[in-house]
PDB file of C-alpha atoms in Angstrom:
ATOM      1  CA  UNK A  26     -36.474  44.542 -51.137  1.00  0.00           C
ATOM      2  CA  UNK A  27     -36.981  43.743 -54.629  1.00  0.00           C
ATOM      3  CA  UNK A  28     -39.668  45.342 -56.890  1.00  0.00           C
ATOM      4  CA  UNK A  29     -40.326  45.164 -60.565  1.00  0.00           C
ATOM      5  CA  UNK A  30     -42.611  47.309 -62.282  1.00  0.00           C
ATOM      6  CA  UNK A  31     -43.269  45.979 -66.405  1.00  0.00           C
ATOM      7  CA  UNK A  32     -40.097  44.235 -66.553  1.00  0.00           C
ATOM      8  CA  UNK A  33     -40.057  43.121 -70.506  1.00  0.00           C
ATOM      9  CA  UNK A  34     -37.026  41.312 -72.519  1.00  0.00           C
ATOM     10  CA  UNK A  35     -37.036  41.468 -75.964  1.00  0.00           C
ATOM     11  CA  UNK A  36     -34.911  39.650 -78.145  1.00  0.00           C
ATOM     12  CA  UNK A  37     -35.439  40.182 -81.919  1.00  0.00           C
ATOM     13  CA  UNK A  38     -38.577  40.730 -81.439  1.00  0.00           C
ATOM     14  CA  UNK A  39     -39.422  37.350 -78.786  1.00  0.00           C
ATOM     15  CA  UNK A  40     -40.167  38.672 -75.643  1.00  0.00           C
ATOM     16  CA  UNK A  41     -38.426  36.276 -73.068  1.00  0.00           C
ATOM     17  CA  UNK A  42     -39.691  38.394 -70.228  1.00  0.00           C
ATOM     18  CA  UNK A  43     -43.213  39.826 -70.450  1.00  0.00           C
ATOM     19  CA  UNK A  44     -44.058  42.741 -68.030  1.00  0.00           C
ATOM     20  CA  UNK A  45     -43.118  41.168 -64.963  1.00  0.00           C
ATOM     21  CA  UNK A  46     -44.293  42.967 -61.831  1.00  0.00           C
ATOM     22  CA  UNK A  47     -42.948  41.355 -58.718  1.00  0.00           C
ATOM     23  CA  UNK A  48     -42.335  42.382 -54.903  1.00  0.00           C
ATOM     24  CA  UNK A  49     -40.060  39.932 -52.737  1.00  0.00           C
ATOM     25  CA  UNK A  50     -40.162  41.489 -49.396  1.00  0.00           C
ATOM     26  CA  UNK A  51     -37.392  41.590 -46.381  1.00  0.00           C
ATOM     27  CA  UNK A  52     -37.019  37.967 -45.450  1.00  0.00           C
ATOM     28  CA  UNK A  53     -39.286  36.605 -47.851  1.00  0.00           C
ATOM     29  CA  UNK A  54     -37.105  33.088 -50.370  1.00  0.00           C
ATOM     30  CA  UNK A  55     -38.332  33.362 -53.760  1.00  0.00           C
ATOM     31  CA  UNK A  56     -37.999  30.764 -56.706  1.00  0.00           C
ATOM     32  CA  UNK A  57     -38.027  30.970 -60.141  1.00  0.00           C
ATOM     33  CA  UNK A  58     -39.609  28.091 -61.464  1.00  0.00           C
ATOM     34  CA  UNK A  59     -41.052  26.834 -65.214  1.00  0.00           C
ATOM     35  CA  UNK A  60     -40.060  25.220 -68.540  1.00  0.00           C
ATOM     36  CA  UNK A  61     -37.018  25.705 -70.409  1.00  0.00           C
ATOM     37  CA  UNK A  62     -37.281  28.887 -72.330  1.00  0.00           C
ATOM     38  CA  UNK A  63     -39.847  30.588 -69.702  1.00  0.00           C
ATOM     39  CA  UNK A  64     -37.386  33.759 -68.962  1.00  0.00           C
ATOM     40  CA  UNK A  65     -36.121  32.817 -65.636  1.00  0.00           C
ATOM     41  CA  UNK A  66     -32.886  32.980 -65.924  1.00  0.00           C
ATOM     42  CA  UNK A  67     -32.877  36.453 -68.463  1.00  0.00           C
ATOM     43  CA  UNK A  68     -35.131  37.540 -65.388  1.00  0.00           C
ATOM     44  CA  UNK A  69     -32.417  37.087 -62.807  1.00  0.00           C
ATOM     45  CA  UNK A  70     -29.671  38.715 -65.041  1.00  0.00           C
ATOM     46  CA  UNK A  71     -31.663  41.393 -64.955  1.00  0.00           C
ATOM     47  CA  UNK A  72     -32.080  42.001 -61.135  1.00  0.00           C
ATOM     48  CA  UNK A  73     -28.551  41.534 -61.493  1.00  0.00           C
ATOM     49  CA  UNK A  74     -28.286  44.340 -63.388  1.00  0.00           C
ATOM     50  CA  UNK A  75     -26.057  41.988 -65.923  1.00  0.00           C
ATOM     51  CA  UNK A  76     -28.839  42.410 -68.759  1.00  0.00           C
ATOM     52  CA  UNK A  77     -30.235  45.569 -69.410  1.00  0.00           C
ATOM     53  CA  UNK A  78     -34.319  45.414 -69.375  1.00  0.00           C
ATOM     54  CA  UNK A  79     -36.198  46.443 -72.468  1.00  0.00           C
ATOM     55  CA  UNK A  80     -38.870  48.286 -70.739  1.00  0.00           C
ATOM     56  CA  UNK A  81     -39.547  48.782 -67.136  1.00  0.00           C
ATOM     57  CA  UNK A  82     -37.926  49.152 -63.881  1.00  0.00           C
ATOM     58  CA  UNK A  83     -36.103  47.448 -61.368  1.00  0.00           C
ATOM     59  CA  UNK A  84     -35.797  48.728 -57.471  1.00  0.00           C
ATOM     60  CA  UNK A  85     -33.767  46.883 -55.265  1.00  0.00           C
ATOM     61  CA  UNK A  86     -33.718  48.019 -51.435  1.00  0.00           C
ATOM     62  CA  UNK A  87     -35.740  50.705 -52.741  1.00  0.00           C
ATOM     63  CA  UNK A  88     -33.223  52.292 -54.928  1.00  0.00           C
ATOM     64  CA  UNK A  89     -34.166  52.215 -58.947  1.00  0.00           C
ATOM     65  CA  UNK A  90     -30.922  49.458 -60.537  1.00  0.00           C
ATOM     66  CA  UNK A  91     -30.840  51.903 -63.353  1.00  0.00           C
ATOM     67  CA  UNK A  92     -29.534  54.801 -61.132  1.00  0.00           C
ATOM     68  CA  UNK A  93     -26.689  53.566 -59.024  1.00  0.00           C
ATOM     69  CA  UNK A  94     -25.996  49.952 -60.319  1.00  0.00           C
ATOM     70  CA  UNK A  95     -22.477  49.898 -59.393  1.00  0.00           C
ATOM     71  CA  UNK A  96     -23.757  50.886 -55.809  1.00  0.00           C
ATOM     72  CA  UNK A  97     -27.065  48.485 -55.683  1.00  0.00           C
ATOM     73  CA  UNK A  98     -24.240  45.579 -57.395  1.00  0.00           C
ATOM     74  CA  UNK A  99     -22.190  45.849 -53.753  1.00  0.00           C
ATOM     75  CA  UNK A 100     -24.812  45.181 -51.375  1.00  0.00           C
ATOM     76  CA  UNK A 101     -26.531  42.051 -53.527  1.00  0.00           C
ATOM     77  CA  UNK A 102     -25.025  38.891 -54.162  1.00  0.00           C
ATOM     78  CA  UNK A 103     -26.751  35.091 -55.912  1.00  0.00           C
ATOM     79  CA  UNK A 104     -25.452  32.136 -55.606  1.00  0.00           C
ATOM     80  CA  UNK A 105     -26.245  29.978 -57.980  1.00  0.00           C
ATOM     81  CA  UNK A 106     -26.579  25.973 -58.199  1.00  0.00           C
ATOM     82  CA  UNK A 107     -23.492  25.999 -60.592  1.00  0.00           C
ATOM     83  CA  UNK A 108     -20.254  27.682 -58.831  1.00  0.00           C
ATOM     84  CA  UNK A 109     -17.657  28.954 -61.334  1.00  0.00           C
ATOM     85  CA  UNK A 110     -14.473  29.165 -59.203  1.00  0.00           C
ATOM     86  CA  UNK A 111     -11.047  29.372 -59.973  1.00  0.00           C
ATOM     87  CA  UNK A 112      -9.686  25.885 -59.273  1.00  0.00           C
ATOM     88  CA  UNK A 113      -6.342  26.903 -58.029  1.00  0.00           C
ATOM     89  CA  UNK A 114      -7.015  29.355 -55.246  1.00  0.00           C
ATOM     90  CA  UNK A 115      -7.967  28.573 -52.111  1.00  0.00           C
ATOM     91  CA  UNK A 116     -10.891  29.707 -50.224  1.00  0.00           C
ATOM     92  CA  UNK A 117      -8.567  32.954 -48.759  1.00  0.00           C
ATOM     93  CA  UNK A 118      -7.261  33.552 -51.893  1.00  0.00           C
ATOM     94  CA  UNK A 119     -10.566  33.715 -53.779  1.00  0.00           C
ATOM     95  CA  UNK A 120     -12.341  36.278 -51.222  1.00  0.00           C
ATOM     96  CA  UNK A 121      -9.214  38.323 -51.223  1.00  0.00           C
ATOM     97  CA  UNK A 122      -9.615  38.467 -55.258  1.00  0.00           C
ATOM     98  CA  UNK A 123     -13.198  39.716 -54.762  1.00  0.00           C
ATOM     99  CA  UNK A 124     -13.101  41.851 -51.929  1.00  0.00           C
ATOM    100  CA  UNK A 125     -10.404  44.015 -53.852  1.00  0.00           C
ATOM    101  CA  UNK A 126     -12.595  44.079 -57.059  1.00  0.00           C
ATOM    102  CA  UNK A 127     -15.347  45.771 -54.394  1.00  0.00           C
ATOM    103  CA  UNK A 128     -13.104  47.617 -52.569  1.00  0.00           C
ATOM    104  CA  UNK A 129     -13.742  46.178 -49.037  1.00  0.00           C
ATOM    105  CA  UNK A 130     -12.211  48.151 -46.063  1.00  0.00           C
ATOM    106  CA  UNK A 131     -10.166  45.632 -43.272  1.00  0.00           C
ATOM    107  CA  UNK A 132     -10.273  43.150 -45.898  1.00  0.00           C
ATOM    108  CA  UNK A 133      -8.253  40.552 -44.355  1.00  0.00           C
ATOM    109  CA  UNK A 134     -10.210  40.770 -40.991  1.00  0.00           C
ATOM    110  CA  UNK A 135     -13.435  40.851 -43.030  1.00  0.00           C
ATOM    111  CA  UNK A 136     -12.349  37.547 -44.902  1.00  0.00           C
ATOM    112  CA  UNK A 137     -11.948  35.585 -41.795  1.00  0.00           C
ATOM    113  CA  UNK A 138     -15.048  36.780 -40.421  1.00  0.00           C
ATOM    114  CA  UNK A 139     -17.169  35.436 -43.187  1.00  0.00           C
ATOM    115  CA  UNK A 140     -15.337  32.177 -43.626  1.00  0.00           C
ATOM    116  CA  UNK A 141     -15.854  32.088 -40.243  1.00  0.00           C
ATOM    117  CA  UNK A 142     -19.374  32.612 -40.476  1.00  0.00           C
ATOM    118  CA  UNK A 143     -20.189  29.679 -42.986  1.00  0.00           C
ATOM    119  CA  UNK A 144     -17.607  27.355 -41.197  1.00  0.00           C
ATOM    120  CA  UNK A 145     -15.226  27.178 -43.304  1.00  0.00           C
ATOM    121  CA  UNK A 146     -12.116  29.285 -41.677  1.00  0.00           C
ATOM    122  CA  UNK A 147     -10.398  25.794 -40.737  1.00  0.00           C
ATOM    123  CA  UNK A 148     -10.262  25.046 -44.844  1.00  0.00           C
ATOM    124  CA  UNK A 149      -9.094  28.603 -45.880  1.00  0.00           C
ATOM    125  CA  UNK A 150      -5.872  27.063 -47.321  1.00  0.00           C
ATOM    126  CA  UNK A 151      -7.359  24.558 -48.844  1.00  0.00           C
ATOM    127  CA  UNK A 152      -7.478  24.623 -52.752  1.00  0.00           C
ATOM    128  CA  UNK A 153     -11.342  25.236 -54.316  1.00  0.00           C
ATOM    129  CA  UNK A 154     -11.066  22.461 -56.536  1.00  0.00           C
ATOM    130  CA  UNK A 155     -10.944  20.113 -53.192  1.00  0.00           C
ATOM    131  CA  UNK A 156     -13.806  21.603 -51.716  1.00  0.00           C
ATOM    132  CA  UNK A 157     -17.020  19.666 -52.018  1.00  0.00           C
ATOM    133  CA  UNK A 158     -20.181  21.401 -53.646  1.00  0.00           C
ATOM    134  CA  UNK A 159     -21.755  22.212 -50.562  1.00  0.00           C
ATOM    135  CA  UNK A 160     -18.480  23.569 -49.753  1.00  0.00           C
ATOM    136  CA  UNK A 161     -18.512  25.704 -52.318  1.00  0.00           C
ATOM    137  CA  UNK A 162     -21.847  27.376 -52.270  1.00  0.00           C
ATOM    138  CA  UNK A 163     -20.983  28.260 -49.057  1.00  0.00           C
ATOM    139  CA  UNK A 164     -17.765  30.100 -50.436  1.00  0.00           C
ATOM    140  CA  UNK A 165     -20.067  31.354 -52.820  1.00  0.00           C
ATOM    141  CA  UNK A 166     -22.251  33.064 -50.607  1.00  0.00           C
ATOM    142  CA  UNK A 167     -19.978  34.683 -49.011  1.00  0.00           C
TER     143      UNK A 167
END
């Protein structure tokens, strides 16, 4: 599912990322762990296709990132420990915002399906900044 071949970072000449060749298989939970400084997180805005690699390649479900990013960036999602939400919505409100940034078909049937999904269709009103952490990761994997 995901595959690096040589993945290098460079920044002014410090290579944050040094030819990292990876495979994370269908099913398979992968963590990034090491010291401060060790590329991890440059590594995941890359298979994010947020930071653009210095030399070589990234597949995701097969497909090389640097062909169809914008097509690879709708079927992929992260969640991260942080969530940066917007305070003021509610849970409805903020997967509405998203799901016309991506263009989802049915959207509002869709929405209710995944809040649905990570139990939290009964809070869909309810504003983000209420919602607990675990609340929100949930949102956030959605």
């Amino acid at each position: 599912m995901i595959h690096t071949k040589n993945l290098t970072k460079e920044y002014d000449g410090f290579r944050a990322v040094d030819n990292l060749n990876l495979k994370v298989e269908k099913g398979q939970i992968y963590g990034f762990l090491g010291p401060n400084g060790a590329g991890k997180t440059t590594t995941i805005l890359m298979l994010l296709g947020i930071l653009k690699p210095t030399e070589g390649e990234i597949y995701i479900m097969g497909e090389p990132l640097s062909k169809s990013p914008l097509d690879i960036k709708r079927r992929i999602g992260v969640v991260s420990e942080k969530q940066y939400l917007y305070k003021d919505m509610t849970a409805w409100e903020y997967l509405n915002f998203f799901a016309d940034l991506y263009g989802v078909k049915n959207k509002e049937k869709r929405i209710d399906e995944l809040l649905s999904a990570v139990n939290l269709i009964d809070v869909k009103d309810r504003k983000l900044g209420a919602f607990s952490r675990g609340m929100q990761q949930k949102l956030g994997f959605t």
